[in-house]
Tab-separated table of C-alpha atoms and ligand atoms in Angstrom:
chain	number	residue	atom	x	y	z
A	1	MET	CA	0.000	0.000	0.000
A	2	THR	CA	1.177	3.523	-0.808
A	3	ASP	CA	2.691	5.549	2.017
A	4	LEU	CA	0.839	8.865	2.286
A	5	LEU	CA	3.640	10.495	4.279
A	6	SER	CA	5.983	10.035	1.301
A	7	LEU	CA	3.738	11.895	-1.166
A	8	SER	CA	4.292	15.533	-2.109
A	9	PHE	CA	1.525	18.086	-1.748
A	10	SER	CA	0.840	18.093	-5.479
A	11	GLU	CA	0.648	14.305	-5.533
A	12	LEU	CA	-1.921	14.404	-2.729
A	13	GLU	CA	-3.840	17.026	-4.690
A	14	ALA	CA	-3.843	14.840	-7.773
A	15	LEU	CA	-5.169	11.969	-5.691
A	16	MET	CA	-8.233	13.812	-4.461
A	17	PRO	CA	-10.464	13.477	-7.550
A	18	GLU	CA	-9.727	9.729	-7.586
A	19	LEU	CA	-11.019	9.587	-4.032
A	20	GLY	CA	-14.093	11.600	-4.969
A	21	GLU	CA	-12.925	14.713	-3.110
A	22	LYS	CA	-12.286	18.344	-3.998
A	23	ARG	CA	-8.640	19.289	-4.439
A	24	PHE	CA	-8.601	21.617	-1.394
A	25	VAL	CA	-9.039	18.601	0.870
A	26	ALA	CA	-5.385	17.836	0.072
A	27	SER	CA	-4.415	20.876	2.202
A	28	GLN	CA	-6.281	19.471	5.162
A	29	LEU	CA	-4.734	16.048	4.732
A	30	PHE	CA	-1.220	17.466	4.232
A	31	GLY	CA	-1.727	19.553	7.389
A	32	TRP	CA	-2.684	16.491	9.436
A	33	LEU	CA	0.308	14.570	8.150
A	34	HIS	CA	2.990	17.260	8.320
A	35	ARG	CA	1.790	19.961	10.730
A	36	GLN	CA	-0.265	18.128	13.341
A	37	ARG	CA	1.773	15.053	12.447
A	38	VAL	CA	-0.819	12.475	13.418
A	39	CYS	CA	-0.345	8.853	12.373
A	40	ASP	CA	-3.959	7.771	12.753
A	41	PHE	CA	-6.654	8.474	10.149
A	42	GLU	CA	-9.310	8.557	12.891
A	43	ALA	CA	-7.675	11.655	14.382
A	44	MET	CA	-8.212	13.611	11.128
A	45	THR	CA	-11.539	14.909	12.334
A	46	ASN	CA	-12.254	17.471	9.601
A	47	LEU	CA	-12.073	14.817	6.869
A	48	SER	CA	-15.328	13.049	6.041
A	49	ARG	CA	-15.864	9.643	7.583
A	50	LEU	CA	-16.072	8.170	4.072
A	51	LEU	CA	-12.698	9.613	3.078
A	52	ARG	CA	-11.077	8.426	6.286
A	53	GLU	CA	-12.442	4.956	5.579
A	54	LYS	CA	-11.093	4.983	1.993
A	55	LEU	CA	-7.702	6.188	3.168
A	56	LYS	CA	-7.523	3.536	5.856
A	57	ASN	CA	-8.320	0.769	3.390
A	58	ASN	CA	-5.938	1.850	0.648
A	59	TYR	CA	-3.032	3.748	2.201
A	60	VAL	CA	-0.624	3.614	5.098
A	61	ILE	CA	1.156	6.329	7.035
A	62	SER	CA	4.692	5.118	7.483
A	63	GLY	CA	5.606	5.705	11.056
A	64	CYS	CA	8.071	4.517	13.588
A	65	THR	CA	7.548	3.504	17.161
A	66	ILE	CA	10.069	3.860	19.957
A	67	ALA	CA	11.621	0.474	20.703
A	68	LYS	CA	14.273	1.891	22.979
A	69	LYS	CA	15.340	5.316	24.211
A	70	LEU	CA	18.634	6.117	25.885
A	71	VAL	CA	19.390	9.480	27.485
A	72	SER	CA	22.987	10.473	28.149
A	73	VAL	CA	23.626	11.518	31.741
A	74	TYR	CA	26.392	13.860	30.552
A	75	ASP	CA	24.666	16.069	27.997
A	76	ASN	CA	21.031	14.954	27.512
A	77	THR	CA	21.778	13.531	24.068
A	78	VAL	CA	18.935	11.133	23.274
A	79	LYS	CA	19.348	8.052	21.172
A	80	TYR	CA	16.327	6.267	19.766
A	81	LEU	CA	15.966	2.810	18.408
A	82	PHE	CA	12.841	2.973	16.248
A	83	SER	CA	10.830	0.033	14.912
A	84	LEU	CA	9.407	0.380	11.424
A	85	GLN	CA	6.132	-1.125	10.310
A	86	ASP	CA	7.827	-4.197	8.823
A	87	GLY	CA	9.720	-4.836	12.066
A	88	GLU	CA	13.079	-3.493	10.882
A	89	GLN	CA	14.856	-1.173	13.281
A	90	ILE	CA	16.718	2.099	12.756
A	91	GLU	CA	18.534	4.640	14.900
A	92	SER	CA	18.303	8.389	15.346
A	93	VAL	CA	20.071	10.693	17.785
A	94	VAL	CA	18.878	14.062	19.084
A	95	MET	CA	21.512	16.496	20.334
A	96	LYS	CA	21.034	19.837	22.053
A	97	TYR	CA	23.211	22.722	20.934
A	98	LYS	CA	23.140	26.406	21.811
A	99	TYR	CA	21.214	27.137	18.624
A	100	GLY	CA	18.577	24.422	19.028
A	101	TYR	CA	17.957	20.720	18.651
A	102	THR	CA	19.609	18.664	15.933
A	103	ILE	CA	18.527	15.218	14.866
A	104	CYS	CA	20.809	12.771	13.125
A	105	VAL	CA	18.646	10.549	10.929
A	106	SER	CA	19.233	7.242	9.173
A	107	SER	CA	18.584	6.891	5.452
A	108	GLN	CA	18.793	3.107	5.074
A	109	VAL	CA	18.423	-0.017	7.196
A	110	GLY	CA	22.070	-1.101	7.282
A	111	CYS	CA	24.617	0.045	4.708
A	112	LYS	CA	26.451	-1.385	1.665
A	113	MET	CA	29.503	0.844	1.798
A	114	GLY	CA	31.683	-1.218	4.118
A	115	CYS	CA	33.902	1.516	5.622
A	116	THR	CA	36.184	-0.450	7.909
A	117	PHE	CA	35.896	1.871	10.940
A	118	CYS	CA	32.103	2.102	10.891
A	119	ALA	CA	29.582	-0.088	12.721
A	120	SER	CA	26.663	0.711	10.401
A	121	GLY	CA	27.364	-1.912	7.789
A	122	ILE	CA	28.577	-4.758	9.961
A	123	ALA	CA	25.221	-6.517	9.791
A	124	GLY	CA	24.950	-5.785	6.044
A	125	PHE	CA	22.377	-3.883	4.034
A	126	VAL	CA	18.677	-4.567	4.418
A	127	ARG	CA	16.697	-1.909	2.534
A	128	ASN	CA	16.229	1.736	1.660
A	129	LEU	CA	14.058	3.920	3.859
A	130	LEU	CA	11.008	5.591	2.337
A	131	PRO	CA	10.863	9.396	2.437
A	132	GLY	CA	8.098	9.070	5.040
A	133	GLU	CA	10.258	6.816	7.180
A	134	ILE	CA	13.036	9.420	7.233
A	135	LEU	CA	10.510	12.149	8.055
A	136	SER	CA	8.910	10.107	10.727
A	137	GLN	CA	12.200	9.933	12.669
A	138	VAL	CA	12.032	13.732	12.965
A	139	TYR	CA	8.316	13.824	13.758
A	140	THR	CA	8.394	11.001	16.311
A	141	ALA	CA	11.408	12.357	18.193
A	142	SER	CA	10.055	15.919	18.299
A	143	ARG	CA	6.673	14.668	19.523
A	144	ASP	CA	8.289	12.455	22.170
A	145	LEU	CA	10.540	15.225	23.475
A	146	GLY	CA	7.933	17.974	23.141
A	147	ILE	CA	10.336	20.179	21.185
A	148	ARG	CA	10.785	21.589	17.703
A	149	ILE	CA	13.806	20.094	16.025
A	150	SER	CA	15.506	22.890	14.121
A	151	HIS	CA	18.385	21.092	12.394
A	152	VAL	CA	18.657	17.779	10.555
A	153	VAL	CA	21.862	15.954	9.721
A	154	MET	CA	21.766	12.965	7.409
A	155	MET	CA	24.646	11.288	9.193
A	156	GLY	CA	22.971	8.274	10.695
A	157	VAL	CA	23.066	4.746	9.356
A	158	GLY	CA	23.095	4.358	5.569
A	159	GLU	CA	24.481	6.175	2.547
A	160	PRO	CA	22.056	8.947	1.487
A	161	MET	CA	23.438	9.005	-2.066
A	162	ASP	CA	22.638	5.307	-2.391
A	163	ASN	CA	18.971	6.188	-1.772
A	164	LEU	CA	18.973	9.593	-3.408
A	165	ASP	CA	15.471	9.622	-4.921
A	166	ASN	CA	13.903	9.054	-1.522
A	167	VAL	CA	16.341	11.430	0.188
A	168	LEU	CA	15.539	14.256	-2.275
A	169	ARG	CA	11.855	13.667	-1.700
A	170	PHE	CA	12.426	13.767	2.070
A	171	LEU	CA	14.293	17.086	1.680
A	172	SER	CA	11.521	18.625	-0.329
A	173	LEU	CA	8.834	17.401	2.112
A	174	ILE	CA	10.530	18.562	5.303
A	175	THR	CA	11.217	22.011	3.878
A	176	ASP	CA	7.663	22.418	2.496
A	177	GLU	CA	6.214	25.564	4.011
A	178	LYS	CA	2.808	23.946	4.181
A	179	GLY	CA	4.336	21.236	6.357
A	180	TYR	CA	7.215	21.110	8.859
A	181	ASN	CA	8.839	24.064	7.095
A	182	LEU	CA	12.445	23.395	8.043
A	183	SER	CA	15.002	25.701	6.506
A	184	MET	CA	17.174	23.969	3.891
A	185	ARG	CA	20.114	25.854	5.405
A	186	ASN	CA	19.617	23.857	8.591
A	187	ILE	CA	20.140	20.526	6.847
A	188	SER	CA	23.401	18.662	6.284
A	189	LEU	CA	23.808	15.653	4.063
A	190	SER	CA	26.850	13.433	4.375
A	191	THR	CA	28.238	11.045	1.773
A	192	CYS	CA	31.173	8.661	1.735
A	193	GLY	CA	31.894	9.829	-1.819
A	194	VAL	CA	29.339	8.523	-4.322
A	195	VAL	CA	30.451	10.829	-7.125
A	196	PRO	CA	27.408	10.664	-9.457
A	197	GLY	CA	25.223	11.547	-6.464
A	198	ILE	CA	27.291	14.680	-5.799
A	199	TYR	CA	26.721	15.859	-9.383
A	200	ARG	CA	23.019	15.093	-9.111
A	201	LEU	CA	22.712	17.030	-5.871
A	202	MET	CA	24.678	19.873	-7.451
A	203	GLU	CA	22.054	20.176	-10.181
A	204	GLU	CA	19.350	20.530	-7.505
A	205	ASN	CA	21.214	23.614	-6.284
A	206	LEU	CA	19.962	23.323	-2.715
A	207	GLN	CA	21.023	25.544	0.170
A	208	LEU	CA	21.950	22.573	2.380
A	209	THR	CA	25.443	21.737	3.618
A	210	LEU	CA	27.188	18.894	1.867
A	211	SER	CA	29.580	16.877	4.028
A	212	ILE	CA	32.080	14.499	2.533
A	213	SER	CA	33.461	11.680	4.667
A	214	LEU	CA	37.040	11.882	3.463
A	215	HIS	CA	39.049	10.329	6.316
A	216	ALA	CA	42.280	10.016	4.314
A	217	PRO	CA	44.798	12.196	2.462
A	218	ASN	CA	45.457	9.781	-0.431
A	219	ASP	CA	44.091	6.787	-2.341
A	220	GLU	CA	46.393	4.323	-0.661
A	221	ILE	CA	44.968	4.946	2.813
A	222	ARG	CA	41.455	5.732	1.631
A	223	SER	CA	41.020	2.562	-0.425
A	224	ARG	CA	42.185	0.534	2.560
A	225	THR	CA	39.575	2.009	4.911
A	226	MET	CA	36.786	2.969	2.481
A	227	PRO	CA	36.002	0.508	-0.344
A	228	VAL	CA	33.965	3.212	-2.144
A	229	ASN	CA	37.304	4.832	-3.013
A	230	ARG	CA	38.165	1.951	-5.338
A	231	ARG	CA	35.107	2.857	-7.397
A	232	TRP	CA	35.538	6.658	-7.247
A	233	PRO	CA	39.132	7.562	-6.357
A	234	MET	CA	40.093	10.797	-4.667
A	235	HIS	CA	40.858	12.860	-7.732
A	236	GLU	CA	37.366	12.159	-9.120
A	237	LEU	CA	35.797	12.856	-5.747
A	238	LEU	CA	37.649	16.133	-5.198
A	239	GLN	CA	36.925	17.221	-8.758
A	240	ALA	CA	33.205	16.693	-8.058
A	241	CYS	CA	33.573	18.643	-4.798
A	242	ARG	CA	35.204	21.587	-6.565
A	243	ALA	CA	32.469	21.577	-9.189
A	244	TYR	CA	29.879	21.462	-6.401
A	245	THR	CA	31.233	24.483	-4.515
A	246	GLU	CA	31.656	26.464	-7.723
A	247	HIS	CA	28.142	25.690	-8.926
A	248	THR	CA	26.294	26.192	-5.636
A	249	GLY	CA	28.567	28.715	-3.908
A	250	ARG	CA	28.232	26.541	-0.796
A	251	ARG	CA	31.183	25.532	1.367
A	252	ILE	CA	31.830	21.793	1.671
A	253	SER	CA	32.549	20.206	5.006
A	254	PHE	CA	35.094	17.364	4.981
A	255	GLU	CA	34.781	14.839	7.786
A	256	TYR	CA	38.069	13.316	8.899
A	257	ALA	CA	38.071	10.631	11.620
A	258	LEU	CA	41.539	10.478	13.145
A	259	ILE	CA	42.775	6.916	13.656
A	260	ALA	CA	46.051	6.405	15.521
A	261	GLY	CA	48.834	5.341	13.183
A	262	VAL	CA	46.541	5.137	10.143
A	263	ASN	CA	45.817	8.673	8.897
A	264	ASP	CA	46.900	11.044	11.666
A	265	SER	CA	50.537	12.060	11.036
A	266	ASP	CA	51.574	15.634	10.281
A	267	ARG	CA	52.641	14.363	6.877
A	268	ASP	CA	49.066	13.190	6.300
A	269	ALA	CA	47.830	16.634	7.349
A	270	LYS	CA	50.166	18.341	4.862
A	271	GLU	CA	49.130	16.016	2.065
A	272	LEU	CA	45.460	16.609	2.879
A	273	ALA	CA	46.008	20.375	2.860
A	274	SER	CA	47.680	20.237	-0.533
A	275	ARG	CA	44.735	18.293	-1.995
A	276	LEU	CA	42.186	20.744	-0.621
A	277	ARG	CA	44.090	23.930	-1.403
A	278	GLY	CA	41.938	26.702	-2.824
A	279	MET	CA	38.642	24.913	-2.270
A	280	LEU	CA	35.740	26.559	-0.432
A	281	CYS	CA	35.809	24.074	2.432
A	282	HIS	CA	36.201	23.276	6.070
A	283	VAL	CA	37.666	20.178	7.763
A	284	ASN	CA	35.903	18.601	10.710
A	285	LEU	CA	38.283	16.433	12.732
A	286	ILE	CA	36.752	13.601	14.759
A	287	PRO	CA	38.808	11.365	17.044
A	288	VAL	CA	37.581	7.971	15.781
A	289	ASN	CA	35.032	6.204	17.982
A	290	SER	CA	36.113	2.737	18.860
A	291	VAL	CA	33.844	0.027	17.537
A	292	LYS	CA	33.842	-3.273	19.380
A	293	GLU	CA	34.366	-5.349	16.242
A	294	ARG	CA	37.323	-3.262	14.986
A	295	ASP	CA	40.698	-2.643	16.527
A	296	TYR	CA	41.130	1.001	15.528
A	297	VAL	CA	42.390	3.330	18.244
A	298	ARG	CA	41.607	7.041	18.365
A	299	SER	CA	44.441	9.510	18.038
A	300	SER	CA	45.663	11.140	21.267
A	301	PRO	CA	44.446	14.670	22.046
A	302	ALA	CA	47.993	15.959	21.385
A	303	ARG	CA	48.036	14.280	17.956
A	304	VAL	CA	44.615	15.695	17.112
A	305	GLN	CA	45.805	19.159	18.067
A	306	SER	CA	48.973	18.843	16.039
A	307	PHE	CA	47.027	17.626	12.984
A	308	GLN	CA	44.665	20.576	13.271
A	309	HIS	CA	47.556	22.998	13.730
A	310	THR	CA	49.346	21.638	10.656
A	311	LEU	CA	46.202	22.079	8.547
A	312	GLU	CA	45.791	25.638	9.751
A	313	LEU	CA	49.416	26.475	8.994
A	314	CYS	CA	48.575	25.410	5.442
A	315	HIS	CA	45.549	27.752	5.492
A	316	ILE	CA	42.937	25.000	5.750
A	317	ASN	CA	40.143	25.772	8.175
A	318	ALA	CA	39.761	22.924	10.686
A	319	THR	CA	37.798	22.287	13.864
A	320	VAL	CA	37.653	19.335	16.235
A	321	ARG	CA	34.184	17.916	16.730
A	322	ARG	CA	32.871	17.713	20.255
A	323	THR	CA	31.779	14.236	21.304
A	324	LEU	CA	28.236	13.974	22.638
A	325	GLY	CA	26.436	11.013	24.147
A	326	SER	CA	29.543	8.881	24.624
A	327	ASP	CA	27.919	6.918	27.464
A	328	ILE	CA	25.013	5.797	25.271
A	329	ASN	CA	26.988	4.678	22.218
A	330	ALA	CA	25.481	7.540	20.287
A	331	SER	CA	27.617	7.008	17.190
A	332	CYS	CA	26.610	5.320	13.990
A	333	GLY	CA	25.183	1.853	14.017
A	334	GLN	CA	26.172	1.076	17.554
A	335	LEU	CA	22.712	0.707	19.032
A	336	ARG	CA	21.295	-1.400	16.254
A	337	ARG	CA	24.323	-3.670	16.536
A	338	GLY	CA	23.610	-4.092	20.227
A	339	GLU	CA	19.992	-5.035	19.549
A	340	GLY	CA	20.605	-7.816	17.064
A	341	PRO	CA	19.705	-11.384	17.869
A	342	GLY	CA	22.257	-13.103	20.037
A	343	THR	CA	24.384	-10.022	20.657
A	344	ASP	CA	25.436	-8.739	24.020
A	345	ASN	CA	23.157	-5.905	24.984
A	346	SER	CA	24.569	-5.182	28.399
A	347	GLN	CA	26.548	-2.113	27.310
A	348	SER	CA	23.482	-0.103	26.297
B	401	SAH	N1	27.215	7.139	4.601
B	401	SAH	C1	27.321	8.555	4.841
B	401	SAH	C2	26.474	8.963	6.018
B	401	SAH	C3	26.966	8.457	7.343
B	401	SAH	S1	27.545	9.818	8.177
B	401	SAH	C4	28.770	8.947	5.002
B	401	SAH	O1	29.621	8.073	4.996
B	401	SAH	O2	29.060	10.129	5.058
B	401	SAH	C5	28.373	9.168	9.506
B	401	SAH	C6	29.730	9.779	9.661
B	401	SAH	O3	30.390	9.130	10.759
B	401	SAH	C7	30.596	9.554	8.451
B	401	SAH	O4	31.451	10.643	8.276
B	401	SAH	C8	31.362	8.330	8.865
B	401	SAH	O5	32.516	8.157	8.092
B	401	SAH	C9	31.624	8.618	10.315
B	401	SAH	N2	31.976	7.462	11.115
B	401	SAH	C10	31.606	6.193	10.961
B	401	SAH	N3	32.171	5.404	11.892
B	401	SAH	C11	32.891	6.213	12.666
B	401	SAH	C12	33.717	5.994	13.802
B	401	SAH	N4	33.889	4.766	14.303
B	401	SAH	N5	34.331	7.054	14.351
B	401	SAH	C13	34.144	8.304	13.839
B	401	SAH	N6	33.386	8.576	12.765
B	401	SAH	C14	32.778	7.539	12.179
């Protein structure tokens, strides 16, 4: 059955005559779905009983229910494990910053990309999320916490560019002024480097922030840790990034997880700086989070500082990302891993 939450306003409008309704009823329905954000047709009290009945019999509203909720005692970061209607589970994390609440949403159940430091793909790929299932992470968390979420980062489980049709639809729905009306400037989308997706997003010319998970200064290191690099090597990726910034005028944010002895020497920093020279960009340094199944160790604070300093000496803007929710395994894929059948759940 079709998911109503995934349909655009004009698609809902086009549906109305088929359901024997006037087109303006689409505004009421869109309002229930995206402003009041109800998941139950019975609650849509200004729709006729007949219409509610037809909707119930022919459509679904993709929603998620809270299977588990962890709140960090350090910083109130909240991590959700949501169950989808087919029983699959996904993760989202809500963080509080000075400027408001940010949610990190998942775009797929599992991931195909196989980055060696990441927990998201360990259990493999299951399926793409529908636009409505991405939206519903935002709606469910904001309802549960009684807050308005002002920023969305697509940095949860999954590769957004591997599910780009649904992700673009999600972006257009969440920024619809008749609905949740989030500002596109408050959205970040992160990719491990799916080059055709970067060009496609470029053509959309959106005001969002594009993040690239770079994590290496050269192909040798990058192909070892990120299999996607064997398909689209760094020169192709960085060429796409330059085209993106030139076309959109938007600065790109490069994510760089520092792993002791792998990619964190000052030589690596210099090489990285030389590859990024002249680009409208910013580097976000993240001491790698240890993942139980991997033996990567995070770089020491002194190493992180030295790496950052070296980049800045080469005129590359770099900041170190603050870690939130470390007591609740708030990083990618960690909760879902803990929930799987037969796995040890005691750490959560
Ligand atoms: N697939 C997309 C979206 C995931 S974003 C992407 O790769 O960009 C999640 C971010 O966290 C990515 O930058 C990813 O590389 C990073 N990440 C994954 N595992 C990590 C770990 N163990 N420590 C630090 N960062 C990690």
